[in-house]
PDB file of C-alpha atoms and ligand atoms in Angstrom:
ATOM      1  CA  MET A   1       0.000   0.000   0.000  1.00 45.00           C
ATOM      2  CA  SER A   2       2.647   2.562  -0.876  1.00 53.00           C
ATOM      3  CA  ASP A   3       0.242   4.550  -3.026  1.00 86.00           C
ATOM      4  CA  PHE A   4      -2.611   5.546  -0.751  1.00 97.00           C
ATOM      5  CA  LEU A   5      -4.959   6.921  -3.389  1.00 97.00           C
ATOM      6  CA  GLY A   6      -8.352   5.243  -3.071  1.00 98.00           C
ATOM      7  CA  LYS A   7      -7.156   2.930  -0.279  1.00 97.00           C
ATOM      8  CA  ASP A   8      -9.083   1.910   2.836  1.00 98.00           C
ATOM      9  CA  ILE A   9      -7.533   2.303   6.286  1.00 98.00           C
ATOM     10  CA  LEU A  10      -9.028  -0.619   8.192  1.00 98.00           C
ATOM     11  CA  SER A  11      -6.312  -2.107  10.336  1.00 98.00           C
ATOM     12  CA  THR A  12      -2.713  -1.471  11.282  1.00 98.00           C
ATOM     13  CA  LYS A  13      -1.868  -5.158  11.111  1.00 97.00           C
ATOM     14  CA  GLY A  14      -0.821  -5.207   7.493  1.00 90.00           C
ATOM     15  CA  MET A  15       0.588  -1.687   7.445  1.00 97.00           C
ATOM     16  CA  GLY A  16       4.240  -1.620   6.388  1.00 96.00           C
ATOM     17  CA  LYS A  17       6.972   0.497   7.972  1.00 97.00           C
ATOM     18  CA  VAL A  18       7.438   2.561   4.803  1.00 97.00           C
ATOM     19  CA  ASP A  19       3.742   3.441   4.766  1.00 97.00           C
ATOM     20  CA  LEU A  20       3.823   4.280   8.441  1.00 98.00           C
ATOM     21  CA  GLU A  21       6.783   6.599   7.896  1.00 98.00           C
ATOM     22  CA  LYS A  22       5.048   8.228   4.941  1.00 98.00           C
ATOM     23  CA  ILE A  23       1.976   8.955   7.100  1.00 98.00           C
ATOM     24  CA  MET A  24       4.171  10.389   9.877  1.00 98.00           C
ATOM     25  CA  GLU A  25       6.028  12.669   7.433  1.00 98.00           C
ATOM     26  CA  THR A  26       2.795  13.826   5.832  1.00 98.00           C
ATOM     27  CA  ALA A  27       1.273  14.537   9.239  1.00 98.00           C
ATOM     28  CA  ASP A  28       4.282  16.731  10.008  1.00 98.00           C
ATOM     29  CA  GLU A  29       3.608  18.723   6.839  1.00 97.00           C
ATOM     30  CA  PHE A  30      -0.020  19.217   7.857  1.00 98.00           C
ATOM     31  CA  ALA A  31       0.763  20.269  11.434  1.00 97.00           C
ATOM     32  CA  VAL A  32       0.708  23.988  10.509  1.00 97.00           C
ATOM     33  CA  PHE A  33      -2.902  23.638   9.370  1.00 97.00           C
ATOM     34  CA  ALA A  34      -3.887  21.481  12.346  1.00 97.00           C
ATOM     35  CA  ASN A  35      -2.318  24.018  14.693  1.00 94.00           C
ATOM     36  CA  LYS A  36      -4.414  26.771  13.071  1.00 93.00           C
ATOM     37  CA  GLU A  37      -1.298  28.680  11.990  1.00 94.00           C
ATOM     38  CA  LYS A  38      -2.243  28.535   8.295  1.00 94.00           C
ATOM     39  CA  SER A  39      -5.368  27.712   6.341  1.00 93.00           C
ATOM     40  CA  SER A  40      -5.688  25.459   3.313  1.00 97.00           C
ATOM     41  CA  ASP A  41      -8.241  24.583   0.655  1.00 98.00           C
ATOM     42  CA  LEU A  42      -6.483  21.428  -0.496  1.00 98.00           C
ATOM     43  CA  LEU A  43      -9.619  19.299  -0.119  1.00 98.00           C
ATOM     44  CA  LYS A  44     -12.069  21.896  -1.449  1.00 98.00           C
ATOM     45  CA  GLY A  45     -14.980  20.189  -3.188  1.00 98.00           C
ATOM     46  CA  LYS A  46     -14.373  16.878  -1.362  1.00 98.00           C
ATOM     47  CA  VAL A  47     -16.919  15.464   1.070  1.00 98.00           C
ATOM     48  CA  LEU A  48     -16.273  13.294   4.122  1.00 98.00           C
ATOM     49  CA  ALA A  49     -19.133  11.133   5.416  1.00 98.00           C
ATOM     50  CA  SER A  50     -18.619  10.773   9.122  1.00 97.00           C
ATOM     51  CA  LEU A  51     -20.681   7.778  10.251  1.00 96.00           C
ATOM     52  CA  PHE A  52     -20.553   7.265  13.993  1.00 96.00           C
ATOM     53  CA  TYR A  53     -22.954   4.601  15.248  1.00 94.00           C
ATOM     54  CA  GLU A  54     -21.184   4.431  18.632  1.00 92.00           C
ATOM     55  CA  PRO A  55     -20.414   7.347  20.978  1.00 89.00           C
ATOM     56  CA  SER A  56     -17.444   9.537  20.075  1.00 90.00           C
ATOM     57  CA  THR A  57     -16.227  13.022  20.847  1.00 90.00           C
ATOM     58  CA  ARG A  58     -12.582  13.234  19.835  1.00 92.00           C
ATOM     59  CA  THR A  59     -12.426  10.939  16.854  1.00 95.00           C
ATOM     60  CA  ARG A  60     -15.504  12.309  15.123  1.00 96.00           C
ATOM     61  CA  LEU A  61     -14.696  15.958  15.763  1.00 96.00           C
ATOM     62  CA  SER A  62     -11.046  15.400  14.909  1.00 97.00           C
ATOM     63  CA  PHE A  63     -11.940  13.886  11.517  1.00 98.00           C
ATOM     64  CA  GLU A  64     -14.452  16.644  10.860  1.00 97.00           C
ATOM     65  CA  THR A  65     -11.997  19.369  11.902  1.00 97.00           C
ATOM     66  CA  ALA A  66      -9.286  17.829   9.720  1.00 98.00           C
ATOM     67  CA  MET A  67     -11.588  17.802   6.701  1.00 98.00           C
ATOM     68  CA  GLN A  68     -12.961  21.281   7.205  1.00 98.00           C
ATOM     69  CA  ARG A  69      -9.600  22.930   7.926  1.00 98.00           C
ATOM     70  CA  LEU A  70      -8.395  21.556   4.605  1.00 98.00           C
ATOM     71  CA  GLY A  71     -11.354  23.185   2.858  1.00 98.00           C
ATOM     72  CA  GLY A  72     -13.480  20.045   2.495  1.00 98.00           C
ATOM     73  CA  SER A  73     -16.981  19.506   3.828  1.00 98.00           C
ATOM     74  CA  VAL A  74     -18.642  16.953   6.032  1.00 98.00           C
ATOM     75  CA  ILE A  75     -21.911  15.046   6.125  1.00 97.00           C
ATOM     76  CA  THR A  76     -22.553  13.204   9.307  1.00 93.00           C
ATOM     77  CA  VAL A  77     -24.552  10.501  11.078  1.00 90.00           C
ATOM     78  CA  SER A  78     -24.200  10.403  14.827  1.00 84.00           C
ATOM     79  CA  GLY A  79     -25.878   7.459  16.577  1.00 82.00           C
ATOM     80  CA  ALA A  80     -27.828   4.640  14.916  1.00 76.00           C
ATOM     81  CA  GLU A  81     -31.210   5.912  16.148  1.00 74.00           C
ATOM     82  CA  GLY A  82     -31.544   8.696  13.620  1.00 71.00           C
ATOM     83  CA  SER A  83     -30.303   6.638  10.664  1.00 77.00           C
ATOM     84  CA  SER A  84     -31.709   3.904   8.456  1.00 78.00           C
ATOM     85  CA  LEU A  85     -29.753   1.312  10.453  1.00 78.00           C
ATOM     86  CA  ALA A  86     -32.568   1.711  12.963  1.00 72.00           C
ATOM     87  CA  LYS A  87     -34.978   0.620  10.218  1.00 76.00           C
ATOM     88  CA  GLY A  88     -32.929  -2.506   9.642  1.00 77.00           C
ATOM     89  CA  GLU A  89     -30.713  -1.363   6.804  1.00 84.00           C
ATOM     90  CA  THR A  90     -27.450  -3.308   6.612  1.00 90.00           C
ATOM     91  CA  LEU A  91     -24.074  -1.607   6.832  1.00 93.00           C
ATOM     92  CA  ARG A  92     -23.289  -2.864   3.348  1.00 95.00           C
ATOM     93  CA  ASP A  93     -26.353  -1.148   1.912  1.00 95.00           C
ATOM     94  CA  THR A  94     -25.510   2.006   3.847  1.00 94.00           C
ATOM     95  CA  ALA A  95     -22.036   1.952   2.286  1.00 96.00           C
ATOM     96  CA  ARG A  96     -23.534   1.655  -1.207  1.00 97.00           C
ATOM     97  CA  VAL A  97     -25.765   4.628  -0.523  1.00 96.00           C
ATOM     98  CA  ILE A  98     -23.098   6.846   1.034  1.00 96.00           C
ATOM     99  CA  GLU A  99     -20.636   6.344  -1.814  1.00 97.00           C
ATOM    100  CA  ASN A 100     -23.022   8.390  -3.970  1.00 98.00           C
ATOM    101  CA  PHE A 101     -22.759  11.356  -1.638  1.00 98.00           C
ATOM    102  CA  ALA A 102     -19.202  11.400  -0.320  1.00 98.00           C
ATOM    103  CA  ASP A 103     -15.584  10.932  -1.455  1.00 98.00           C
ATOM    104  CA  VAL A 104     -14.398   9.187   1.702  1.00 98.00           C
ATOM    105  CA  MET A 105     -16.092   7.788   4.803  1.00 98.00           C
ATOM    106  CA  ALA A 106     -14.992   7.362   8.411  1.00 98.00           C
ATOM    107  CA  VAL A 107     -17.003   4.697  10.240  1.00 97.00           C
ATOM    108  CA  ARG A 108     -17.416   3.740  13.877  1.00 97.00           C
ATOM    109  CA  HIS A 109     -19.628   0.822  14.830  1.00 96.00           C
ATOM    110  CA  SER A 110     -19.895  -1.624  17.729  1.00 94.00           C
ATOM    111  CA  LEU A 111     -19.418  -4.677  15.503  1.00 94.00           C
ATOM    112  CA  GLN A 112     -15.895  -5.941  14.985  1.00 95.00           C
ATOM    113  CA  GLY A 113     -15.246  -6.084  11.232  1.00 96.00           C
ATOM    114  CA  SER A 114     -17.948  -3.524  10.394  1.00 95.00           C
ATOM    115  CA  ALA A 115     -15.602  -1.190   8.513  1.00 97.00           C
ATOM    116  CA  ASP A 116     -14.142  -4.137   6.553  1.00 97.00           C
ATOM    117  CA  ASP A 117     -17.646  -5.159   5.618  1.00 96.00           C
ATOM    118  CA  MET A 118     -18.493  -1.700   4.307  1.00 97.00           C
ATOM    119  CA  ALA A 119     -15.169  -1.395   2.503  1.00 98.00           C
ATOM    120  CA  GLU A 120     -15.885  -4.586   0.593  1.00 97.00           C
ATOM    121  CA  VAL A 121     -18.772  -2.949  -1.243  1.00 97.00           C
ATOM    122  CA  ALA A 122     -17.991   0.775  -1.107  1.00 98.00           C
ATOM    123  CA  GLY A 123     -16.430   2.409  -4.138  1.00 97.00           C
ATOM    124  CA  ILE A 124     -14.788   5.129  -2.007  1.00 98.00           C
ATOM    125  CA  PRO A 125     -12.127   4.818   0.724  1.00 98.00           C
ATOM    126  CA  VAL A 126     -13.380   3.622   4.108  1.00 98.00           C
ATOM    127  CA  ILE A 127     -11.504   4.596   7.265  1.00 98.00           C
ATOM    128  CA  ASN A 128     -12.120   2.495  10.363  1.00 98.00           C
ATOM    129  CA  ALA A 129     -12.768   4.903  13.236  1.00 98.00           C
ATOM    130  CA  GLY A 130     -13.231   2.038  15.732  1.00 97.00           C
ATOM    131  CA  ASP A 131     -14.949  -1.322  15.190  1.00 97.00           C
ATOM    132  CA  GLY A 132     -16.169  -2.697  18.509  1.00 96.00           C
ATOM    133  CA  HIS A 133     -13.310  -4.292  20.420  1.00 97.00           C
ATOM    134  CA  GLY A 134     -11.396  -4.782  17.166  1.00 98.00           C
ATOM    135  CA  GLU A 135      -9.163  -1.945  16.055  1.00 98.00           C
ATOM    136  CA  HIS A 136      -8.782   1.825  15.964  1.00 98.00           C
ATOM    137  CA  PRO A 137      -6.026   2.383  13.394  1.00 98.00           C
ATOM    138  CA  THR A 138      -6.103   6.191  13.217  1.00 98.00           C
ATOM    139  CA  GLN A 139      -5.734   6.434  17.000  1.00 98.00           C
ATOM    140  CA  ALA A 140      -2.689   4.153  16.861  1.00 98.00           C
ATOM    141  CA  LEU A 141      -1.148   6.271  14.119  1.00 98.00           C
ATOM    142  CA  LEU A 142      -1.552   9.409  16.186  1.00 98.00           C
ATOM    143  CA  ASP A 143      -0.147   7.530  19.167  1.00 98.00           C
ATOM    144  CA  ILE A 144       3.037   6.673  17.255  1.00 98.00           C
ATOM    145  CA  TYR A 145       3.220  10.275  16.049  1.00 98.00           C
ATOM    146  CA  THR A 146       2.871  11.453  19.664  1.00 98.00           C
ATOM    147  CA  ILE A 147       5.512   9.061  21.030  1.00 98.00           C
ATOM    148  CA  ASN A 148       7.909  10.328  18.378  1.00 98.00           C
ATOM    149  CA  LYS A 149       7.192  13.942  19.237  1.00 98.00           C
ATOM    150  CA  GLU A 150       7.364  13.467  22.992  1.00 98.00           C
ATOM    151  CA  ARG A 151      10.443  11.213  23.116  1.00 98.00           C
ATOM    152  CA  GLY A 152      12.165  11.984  19.800  1.00 98.00           C
ATOM    153  CA  ARG A 153      12.089   8.317  18.767  1.00 98.00           C
ATOM    154  CA  VAL A 154      10.232   5.047  19.198  1.00 98.00           C
ATOM    155  CA  ASP A 155      13.163   2.643  18.875  1.00 98.00           C
ATOM    156  CA  GLY A 156      14.748   1.660  22.150  1.00 98.00           C
ATOM    157  CA  LEU A 157      11.784   2.617  24.327  1.00 98.00           C
ATOM    158  CA  THR A 158      10.044   0.570  26.979  1.00 98.00           C
ATOM    159  CA  ILE A 159       6.317   1.111  26.648  1.00 98.00           C
ATOM    160  CA  ALA A 160       3.758  -0.005  29.228  1.00 98.00           C
ATOM    161  CA  MET A 161       0.136  -0.455  28.181  1.00 98.00           C
ATOM    162  CA  VAL A 162      -2.137  -0.531  31.197  1.00 98.00           C
ATOM    163  CA  GLY A 163      -5.797  -1.399  31.795  1.00 98.00           C
ATOM    164  CA  ASP A 164      -8.324  -3.143  29.596  1.00 98.00           C
ATOM    165  CA  LEU A 165      -6.101  -4.713  26.974  1.00 98.00           C
ATOM    166  CA  LYS A 166      -8.770  -7.241  26.013  1.00 98.00           C
ATOM    167  CA  TYR A 167     -11.494  -4.898  24.808  1.00 98.00           C
ATOM    168  CA  GLY A 168      -9.422  -1.731  24.273  1.00 98.00           C
ATOM    169  CA  ARG A 169      -9.159  -1.462  20.511  1.00 98.00           C
ATOM    170  CA  THR A 170      -6.536   1.295  20.559  1.00 98.00           C
ATOM    171  CA  VAL A 171      -3.928  -0.930  22.207  1.00 98.00           C
ATOM    172  CA  HIS A 172      -4.601  -3.643  19.622  1.00 98.00           C
ATOM    173  CA  SER A 173      -3.839  -1.304  16.725  1.00 98.00           C
ATOM    174  CA  LEU A 174      -0.930   0.282  18.586  1.00 98.00           C
ATOM    175  CA  SER A 175       0.700  -3.101  19.263  1.00 98.00           C
ATOM    176  CA  TYR A 176       0.713  -3.927  15.552  1.00 98.00           C
ATOM    177  CA  LEU A 177       2.488  -0.650  14.783  1.00 98.00           C
ATOM    178  CA  LEU A 178       4.968  -0.915  17.655  1.00 98.00           C
ATOM    179  CA  ALA A 179       6.063  -4.268  16.231  1.00 98.00           C
ATOM    180  CA  HIS A 180       7.942  -2.277  13.559  1.00 98.00           C
ATOM    181  CA  PHE A 181      10.302  -0.874  16.197  1.00 98.00           C
ATOM    182  CA  GLY A 182      12.923  -2.093  18.621  1.00 98.00           C
ATOM    183  CA  VAL A 183      10.725  -1.636  21.664  1.00 98.00           C
ATOM    184  CA  LYS A 184      10.074  -3.526  24.868  1.00 98.00           C
ATOM    185  CA  LEU A 185       6.417  -3.790  25.855  1.00 98.00           C
ATOM    186  CA  ILE A 186       4.979  -4.289  29.317  1.00 98.00           C
ATOM    187  CA  LEU A 187       1.364  -5.451  29.094  1.00 98.00           C
ATOM    188  CA  VAL A 188      -0.333  -4.620  32.377  1.00 98.00           C
ATOM    189  CA  SER A 189      -3.867  -5.853  33.052  1.00 98.00           C
ATOM    190  CA  PRO A 190      -5.904  -8.069  35.313  1.00 98.00           C
ATOM    191  CA  ASP A 191      -5.759 -11.632  33.985  1.00 97.00           C
ATOM    192  CA  GLN A 192      -9.401 -11.405  32.835  1.00 97.00           C
ATOM    193  CA  LEU A 193      -8.626  -8.375  30.632  1.00 98.00           C
ATOM    194  CA  LYS A 194      -5.346  -9.420  29.114  1.00 98.00           C
ATOM    195  CA  MET A 195      -4.179  -8.747  25.574  1.00 98.00           C
ATOM    196  CA  PRO A 196      -5.777 -11.198  23.099  1.00 98.00           C
ATOM    197  CA  ALA A 197      -3.547 -14.123  22.119  1.00 98.00           C
ATOM    198  CA  GLU A 198      -3.822 -13.128  18.465  1.00 98.00           C
ATOM    199  CA  ILE A 199      -1.834 -10.001  19.287  1.00 98.00           C
ATOM    200  CA  THR A 200       0.712 -11.505  21.673  1.00 98.00           C
ATOM    201  CA  ASP A 201       1.314 -14.262  19.096  1.00 98.00           C
ATOM    202  CA  PHE A 202       1.922 -11.571  16.497  1.00 98.00           C
ATOM    203  CA  LEU A 203       4.397  -9.792  18.801  1.00 98.00           C
ATOM    204  CA  ALA A 204       6.217 -13.066  19.463  1.00 98.00           C
ATOM    205  CA  GLU A 205       6.388 -13.831  15.761  1.00 98.00           C
ATOM    206  CA  LYS A 206       7.905 -10.374  15.148  1.00 98.00           C
ATOM    207  CA  LYS A 207      10.401 -11.026  17.965  1.00 98.00           C
ATOM    208  CA  ILE A 208       9.183  -8.104  20.059  1.00 98.00           C
ATOM    209  CA  GLU A 209      10.208  -8.438  23.679  1.00 98.00           C
ATOM    210  CA  PHE A 210       7.150  -8.235  25.941  1.00 98.00           C
ATOM    211  CA  GLU A 211       6.205  -8.969  29.517  1.00 98.00           C
ATOM    212  CA  VAL A 212       2.712  -9.712  30.844  1.00 98.00           C
ATOM    213  CA  THR A 213       1.976  -8.569  34.394  1.00 98.00           C
ATOM    214  CA  GLU A 214      -0.744  -7.338  36.747  1.00 98.00           C
ATOM    215  CA  ASN A 215       1.608  -4.953  38.518  1.00 98.00           C
ATOM    216  CA  MET A 216       1.382  -1.346  37.360  1.00 98.00           C
ATOM    217  CA  ASP A 217       3.918   0.095  39.834  1.00 98.00           C
ATOM    218  CA  ASP A 218       6.659  -2.226  38.602  1.00 97.00           C
ATOM    219  CA  ALA A 219       5.874  -1.283  35.009  1.00 98.00           C
ATOM    220  CA  VAL A 220       6.011   2.424  35.861  1.00 98.00           C
ATOM    221  CA  LYS A 221       9.521   1.953  37.296  1.00 98.00           C
ATOM    222  CA  HIS A 222      10.801   0.755  33.927  1.00 98.00           C
ATOM    223  CA  ALA A 223       8.669   2.476  31.284  1.00 98.00           C
ATOM    224  CA  HIS A 224       9.592   5.489  29.178  1.00 98.00           C
ATOM    225  CA  VAL A 225       5.946   5.722  28.117  1.00 98.00           C
ATOM    226  CA  CYS A 226       2.891   4.608  30.074  1.00 98.00           C
ATOM    227  CA  TYR A 227      -0.231   4.251  27.911  1.00 99.00           C
ATOM    228  CA  MET A 228      -3.281   4.083  30.192  1.00 98.00           C
ATOM    229  CA  THR A 229      -6.670   2.817  29.012  1.00 98.00           C
ATOM    230  CA  ARG A 230     -10.222   2.885  30.302  1.00 97.00           C
ATOM    231  CA  VAL A 231     -12.053  -0.319  31.216  1.00 97.00           C
ATOM    232  CA  GLN A 232     -14.490  -0.631  28.311  1.00 97.00           C
ATOM    233  CA  GLN A 233     -17.798  -0.712  30.183  1.00 96.00           C
ATOM    234  CA  GLU A 234     -19.899  -1.127  27.019  1.00 95.00           C
ATOM    235  CA  ARG A 235     -18.274  -4.496  26.193  1.00 96.00           C
ATOM    236  CA  PHE A 236     -19.216  -6.164  29.504  1.00 95.00           C
ATOM    237  CA  ASP A 237     -22.297  -8.410  29.620  1.00 94.00           C
ATOM    238  CA  ASP A 238     -22.238  -8.448  33.410  1.00 95.00           C
ATOM    239  CA  PRO A 239     -22.271  -4.992  35.072  1.00 95.00           C
ATOM    240  CA  ALA A 240     -20.824  -6.519  38.274  1.00 96.00           C
ATOM    241  CA  GLU A 241     -17.717  -7.590  36.344  1.00 94.00           C
ATOM    242  CA  TYR A 242     -17.225  -4.033  35.138  1.00 96.00           C
ATOM    243  CA  GLU A 243     -17.612  -2.712  38.690  1.00 95.00           C
ATOM    244  CA  ARG A 244     -14.934  -5.155  39.793  1.00 95.00           C
ATOM    245  CA  PHE A 245     -12.385  -3.895  37.327  1.00 96.00           C
ATOM    246  CA  LYS A 246     -13.184  -0.248  36.735  1.00 94.00           C
ATOM    247  CA  ASN A 247     -10.820   1.077  39.409  1.00 93.00           C
ATOM    248  CA  PHE A 248      -8.234  -1.667  39.144  1.00 97.00           C
ATOM    249  CA  TYR A 249      -5.516   0.811  38.120  1.00 98.00           C
ATOM    250  CA  VAL A 250      -5.273   4.454  39.081  1.00 98.00           C
ATOM    251  CA  LEU A 251      -2.131   6.295  38.045  1.00 98.00           C
ATOM    252  CA  THR A 252      -1.440   9.171  40.428  1.00 98.00           C
ATOM    253  CA  LYS A 253       1.082  11.973  40.606  1.00 98.00           C
ATOM    254  CA  GLU A 254       2.464  10.353  43.760  1.00 98.00           C
ATOM    255  CA  ILE A 255       3.174   7.060  41.983  1.00 98.00           C
ATOM    256  CA  ILE A 256       4.844   8.840  39.073  1.00 98.00           C
ATOM    257  CA  GLU A 257       6.969  11.055  41.315  1.00 97.00           C
ATOM    258  CA  LYS A 258       7.970   8.131  43.480  1.00 98.00           C
ATOM    259  CA  TYR A 259       9.026   5.793  40.685  1.00 98.00           C
ATOM    260  CA  ASN A 260       9.613   7.610  37.415  1.00 98.00           C
ATOM    261  CA  SER A 261       9.140  11.359  37.142  1.00 97.00           C
ATOM    262  CA  LYS A 262      10.476  11.445  33.565  1.00 97.00           C
ATOM    263  CA  MET A 263       7.831   9.128  32.183  1.00 98.00           C
ATOM    264  CA  THR A 264       5.502  10.166  29.344  1.00 98.00           C
ATOM    265  CA  ILE A 265       1.841   9.488  30.133  1.00 98.00           C
ATOM    266  CA  MET A 266      -0.603   8.832  27.309  1.00 98.00           C
ATOM    267  CA  HIS A 267      -4.289   7.917  27.127  1.00 98.00           C
ATOM    268  CA  PRO A 268      -6.625   7.702  24.110  1.00 98.00           C
ATOM    269  CA  LEU A 269      -9.342   9.306  26.286  1.00 97.00           C
ATOM    270  CA  PRO A 270     -11.950   9.504  27.663  1.00 96.00           C
ATOM    271  CA  ARG A 271     -10.383   8.883  31.063  1.00 97.00           C
ATOM    272  CA  ILE A 272     -12.815   7.738  33.690  1.00 95.00           C
ATOM    273  CA  GLY A 273     -10.739   7.433  36.831  1.00 94.00           C
ATOM    274  CA  GLU A 274      -7.553   5.717  35.717  1.00 98.00           C
ATOM    275  CA  ILE A 275      -5.408   8.865  35.690  1.00 98.00           C
ATOM    276  CA  SER A 276      -5.789  11.219  38.661  1.00 98.00           C
ATOM    277  CA  LEU A 277      -6.450  14.837  37.853  1.00 98.00           C
ATOM    278  CA  ASN A 278      -3.251  15.851  39.653  1.00 97.00           C
ATOM    279  CA  VAL A 279      -1.223  14.134  36.906  1.00 98.00           C
ATOM    280  CA  ASP A 280      -2.386  16.753  34.392  1.00 98.00           C
ATOM    281  CA  ASP A 281       0.159  19.340  35.564  1.00 96.00           C
ATOM    282  CA  LEU A 282       3.174  17.069  35.100  1.00 98.00           C
ATOM    283  CA  ASP A 283       5.398  17.736  32.090  1.00 98.00           C
ATOM    284  CA  GLY A 284       5.029  14.115  31.022  1.00 98.00           C
ATOM    285  CA  ALA A 285       1.219  14.259  30.801  1.00 98.00           C
ATOM    286  CA  ALA A 286       0.835  14.060  27.028  1.00 98.00           C
ATOM    287  CA  TYR A 287      -2.820  13.049  26.621  1.00 98.00           C
ATOM    288  CA  PHE A 288      -4.149  16.443  25.581  1.00 97.00           C
ATOM    289  CA  ARG A 289      -1.237  17.002  23.192  1.00 97.00           C
ATOM    290  CA  GLN A 290      -2.114  13.569  21.818  1.00 97.00           C
ATOM    291  CA  VAL A 291      -5.581  14.881  20.877  1.00 97.00           C
ATOM    292  CA  LYS A 292      -4.040  17.823  19.045  1.00 96.00           C
ATOM    293  CA  ASN A 293      -1.736  15.518  17.084  1.00 98.00           C
ATOM    294  CA  GLY A 294      -4.799  13.566  15.962  1.00 98.00           C
ATOM    295  CA  VAL A 295      -5.938  16.379  13.702  1.00 98.00           C
ATOM    296  CA  ALA A 296      -2.634  16.491  11.763  1.00 98.00           C
ATOM    297  CA  VAL A 297      -2.579  12.712  11.379  1.00 98.00           C
ATOM    298  CA  ARG A 298      -6.176  12.595  10.149  1.00 98.00           C
ATOM    299  CA  MET A 299      -5.511  15.463   7.754  1.00 98.00           C
ATOM    300  CA  ALA A 300      -2.632  13.442   6.329  1.00 98.00           C
ATOM    301  CA  LEU A 301      -4.765  10.314   5.942  1.00 98.00           C
ATOM    302  CA  LEU A 302      -7.668  12.132   4.290  1.00 98.00           C
ATOM    303  CA  ALA A 303      -5.369  13.928   1.870  1.00 98.00           C
ATOM    304  CA  MET A 304      -3.486  10.727   1.071  1.00 98.00           C
ATOM    305  CA  VAL A 305      -6.499   8.519   0.335  1.00 98.00           C
ATOM    306  CA  LEU A 306      -7.978  11.329  -1.752  1.00 98.00           C
ATOM    307  CA  GLY A 307      -4.757  11.566  -3.776  1.00 97.00           C
ATOM    308  CA  LYS A 308      -3.910  15.089  -2.596  1.00 96.00           C
ATOM    309  CA  ALA A 309      -0.713  14.433  -0.654  1.00 92.00           C
TER     310      ALA A 309
HETATM  311  N1  LIG B 401     -11.699   6.734  22.400  1.00 90.31           N
HETATM  312  C1  LIG B 401     -11.057   5.436  22.328  1.00 90.31           C
HETATM  313  C2  LIG B 401     -11.879   4.481  21.495  1.00 90.31           C
HETATM  314  O1  LIG B 401     -12.843   4.878  20.873  1.00 90.31           O
HETATM  315  C3  LIG B 401     -10.737   4.890  23.663  1.00 90.31           C
HETATM  316  C4  LIG B 401     -11.878   4.573  24.563  1.00 90.31           C
HETATM  317  O2  LIG B 401     -13.050   4.803  24.215  1.00 90.31           O
HETATM  318  O3  LIG B 401     -11.608   4.089  25.657  1.00 90.31           O
HETATM  319  O4  LIG B 401     -11.545   3.322  21.427  1.00 90.31           O
END
């Protein structure tokens, strides 16, 4: 996939290092527009369909901001209730309809594989903006971009991923991308929420050094980057199970200052309680800068699949 024109962005699993680097370089070029320093009409006349059938604040608004700040326009569906999905329309039919209106679509849906399904029939690029507990490729791309910006490199880093690694789709996509680098991973979760075997098998196959543990404090001692995640309440059948795990990990300023004050702290957001508010003032708290980086990365992706970058 070295030429992105017309391509879907569905998963990071098959994404090559050259493509990843190309996206990172292009995002750098778009940063001036994302940072509101300059305006652009590069995507004038192009339409993004933003189809969000599951809740979203950042991803949807970040895609829409990216499109509009490059001069393009947006049509949007937010929530299944107001759309024809509520009447029983299939996602495949929706894709066939939307391709008549838009030039590219970003889709979020609770079903794993939903974006793949739509991409199979759509004649325009489909970008997966989160498919259930599957993947969230654009978040992982902005995470790599952020690690690079915060630490100056990805190679040689020890990266801890903490929380709900089973249902958290961002850590799935991020793991696939980190496998391109010489990193050490510490996978921190309760046993019931551990990283799916499909992903740890992939890491092992790529000879990525990783450790599986329940102990967050130990991971914090060794990590350059700590990537916290929320326990994904909406994926639990049993509310009592969620209650059991929701406060399993809480990263506080005290823990960081005690063990590793130079650590970078990331989170795809929303945070529920897993990072204390007093962490926000630390230099290493990168989660709001991460959001800002998302606009540049999504600008790059939109421009690339539309053949404008
Ligand atoms: N916003 C991210 C996602 O959509 C992370 C999360 O919801 O916990 O996957």
